[in-house]
């Protein structure tokens, strides 16, 4: 993942990316093309197919990127707006 943690406020959006490592491995293009993102708590943060996270409510959520047997995640902490 492009980062391990993210701090956001309700209503914020932020895009994260996941890529195969090493990027020049034989199956990197296949792995990258098959990446799917998911949130473990959509009441706190949702994630679009392109990795854009939307902060919905205060709390924490983990966004996971999966491609085949490969996974990576980012922990998102959402705070109230000012």
PDB file of C-alpha atoms in Angstrom, residues 1-59:
ATOM      1  CA  UNK A   1       0.000   0.000   0.000  1.00  0.00           C
ATOM      2  CA  UNK A   2       1.090   3.529  -0.583  1.00  0.00           C
ATOM      3  CA  UNK A   3       0.782   4.141   3.180  1.00  0.00           C
ATOM      4  CA  UNK A   4       0.194   2.096   6.353  1.00  0.00           C
ATOM      5  CA  UNK A   5      -2.077   4.552   8.160  1.00  0.00           C
ATOM      6  CA  UNK A   6      -4.333   7.457   7.259  1.00  0.00           C
ATOM      7  CA  UNK A   7      -5.861  10.164   9.438  1.00  0.00           C
ATOM      8  CA  UNK A   8      -8.967  11.760   7.991  1.00  0.00           C
ATOM      9  CA  UNK A   9     -11.932  13.916   8.997  1.00  0.00           C
ATOM     10  CA  UNK A  10     -15.564  13.078   8.278  1.00  0.00           C
ATOM     11  CA  UNK A  11     -16.281  13.938   4.639  1.00  0.00           C
ATOM     12  CA  UNK A  12     -12.637  13.777   3.523  1.00  0.00           C
ATOM     13  CA  UNK A  13     -11.470  11.605   0.644  1.00  0.00           C
ATOM     14  CA  UNK A  14      -8.005  10.192   0.051  1.00  0.00           C
ATOM     15  CA  UNK A  15      -6.714   7.804  -2.571  1.00  0.00           C
ATOM     16  CA  UNK A  16      -4.388   4.950  -1.682  1.00  0.00           C
ATOM     17  CA  UNK A  17      -2.698   2.608  -4.103  1.00  0.00           C
ATOM     18  CA  UNK A  18      -1.408  -0.921  -3.961  1.00  0.00           C
ATOM     19  CA  UNK A  19       1.163  -2.334  -6.364  1.00  0.00           C
ATOM     20  CA  UNK A  20       3.019  -5.592  -6.810  1.00  0.00           C
ATOM     21  CA  UNK A  21       6.448  -5.724  -5.210  1.00  0.00           C
ATOM     22  CA  UNK A  22       8.789  -6.013  -6.946  1.00  0.00           C
ATOM     23  CA  UNK A  23       7.121  -3.982  -9.672  1.00  0.00           C
ATOM     24  CA  UNK A  24       9.192  -5.716 -12.365  1.00  0.00           C
ATOM     25  CA  UNK A  25       8.216  -9.272 -11.381  1.00  0.00           C
ATOM     26  CA  UNK A  26       6.805 -11.489 -14.129  1.00  0.00           C
ATOM     27  CA  UNK A  27       3.238 -11.335 -12.819  1.00  0.00           C
ATOM     28  CA  UNK A  28       3.214  -7.704 -11.584  1.00  0.00           C
ATOM     29  CA  UNK A  29       0.843  -6.467 -14.297  1.00  0.00           C
ATOM     30  CA  UNK A  30      -1.595  -9.305 -13.605  1.00  0.00           C
ATOM     31  CA  UNK A  31      -1.453  -8.745  -9.840  1.00  0.00           C
ATOM     32  CA  UNK A  32      -1.940  -4.980 -10.209  1.00  0.00           C
ATOM     33  CA  UNK A  33      -4.861  -5.365 -12.627  1.00  0.00           C
ATOM     34  CA  UNK A  34      -6.719  -7.678 -10.233  1.00  0.00           C
ATOM     35  CA  UNK A  35      -6.495  -5.525  -7.083  1.00  0.00           C
ATOM     36  CA  UNK A  36      -9.805  -5.169  -5.232  1.00  0.00           C
ATOM     37  CA  UNK A  37     -10.284  -2.820  -2.284  1.00  0.00           C
ATOM     38  CA  UNK A  38     -12.595  -3.413   0.698  1.00  0.00           C
ATOM     39  CA  UNK A  39     -13.397  -1.752   4.028  1.00  0.00           C
ATOM     40  CA  UNK A  40     -13.940  -3.782   7.189  1.00  0.00           C
ATOM     41  CA  UNK A  41     -16.264  -1.071   8.549  1.00  0.00           C
ATOM     42  CA  UNK A  42     -18.227   0.804   5.887  1.00  0.00           C
ATOM     43  CA  UNK A  43     -20.038   2.796   8.596  1.00  0.00           C
ATOM     44  CA  UNK A  44     -16.682   4.526   9.255  1.00  0.00           C
ATOM     45  CA  UNK A  45     -14.933   4.542   5.861  1.00  0.00           C
ATOM     46  CA  UNK A  46     -15.842   3.321   2.401  1.00  0.00           C
ATOM     47  CA  UNK A  47     -13.476   2.616  -0.467  1.00  0.00           C
ATOM     48  CA  UNK A  48     -14.049   2.792  -4.220  1.00  0.00           C
ATOM     49  CA  UNK A  49     -12.650   0.432  -6.828  1.00  0.00           C
ATOM     50  CA  UNK A  50      -9.813   2.896  -7.542  1.00  0.00           C
ATOM     51  CA  UNK A  51      -8.703   3.006  -3.885  1.00  0.00           C
ATOM     52  CA  UNK A  52     -10.401   6.304  -2.990  1.00  0.00           C
ATOM     53  CA  UNK A  53     -11.343   6.242   0.693  1.00  0.00           C
ATOM     54  CA  UNK A  54     -14.282   8.337   1.928  1.00  0.00           C
ATOM     55  CA  UNK A  55     -14.491   9.086   5.653  1.00  0.00           C
ATOM     56  CA  UNK A  56     -18.115   8.580   6.743  1.00  0.00           C
ATOM     57  CA  UNK A  57     -18.124   8.802  10.560  1.00  0.00           C
ATOM     58  CA  UNK A  58     -15.767   8.971  13.541  1.00  0.00           C
ATOM     59  CA  UNK A  59     -13.888   5.765  14.342  1.00  0.00           C
TER      60      UNK A  59
END
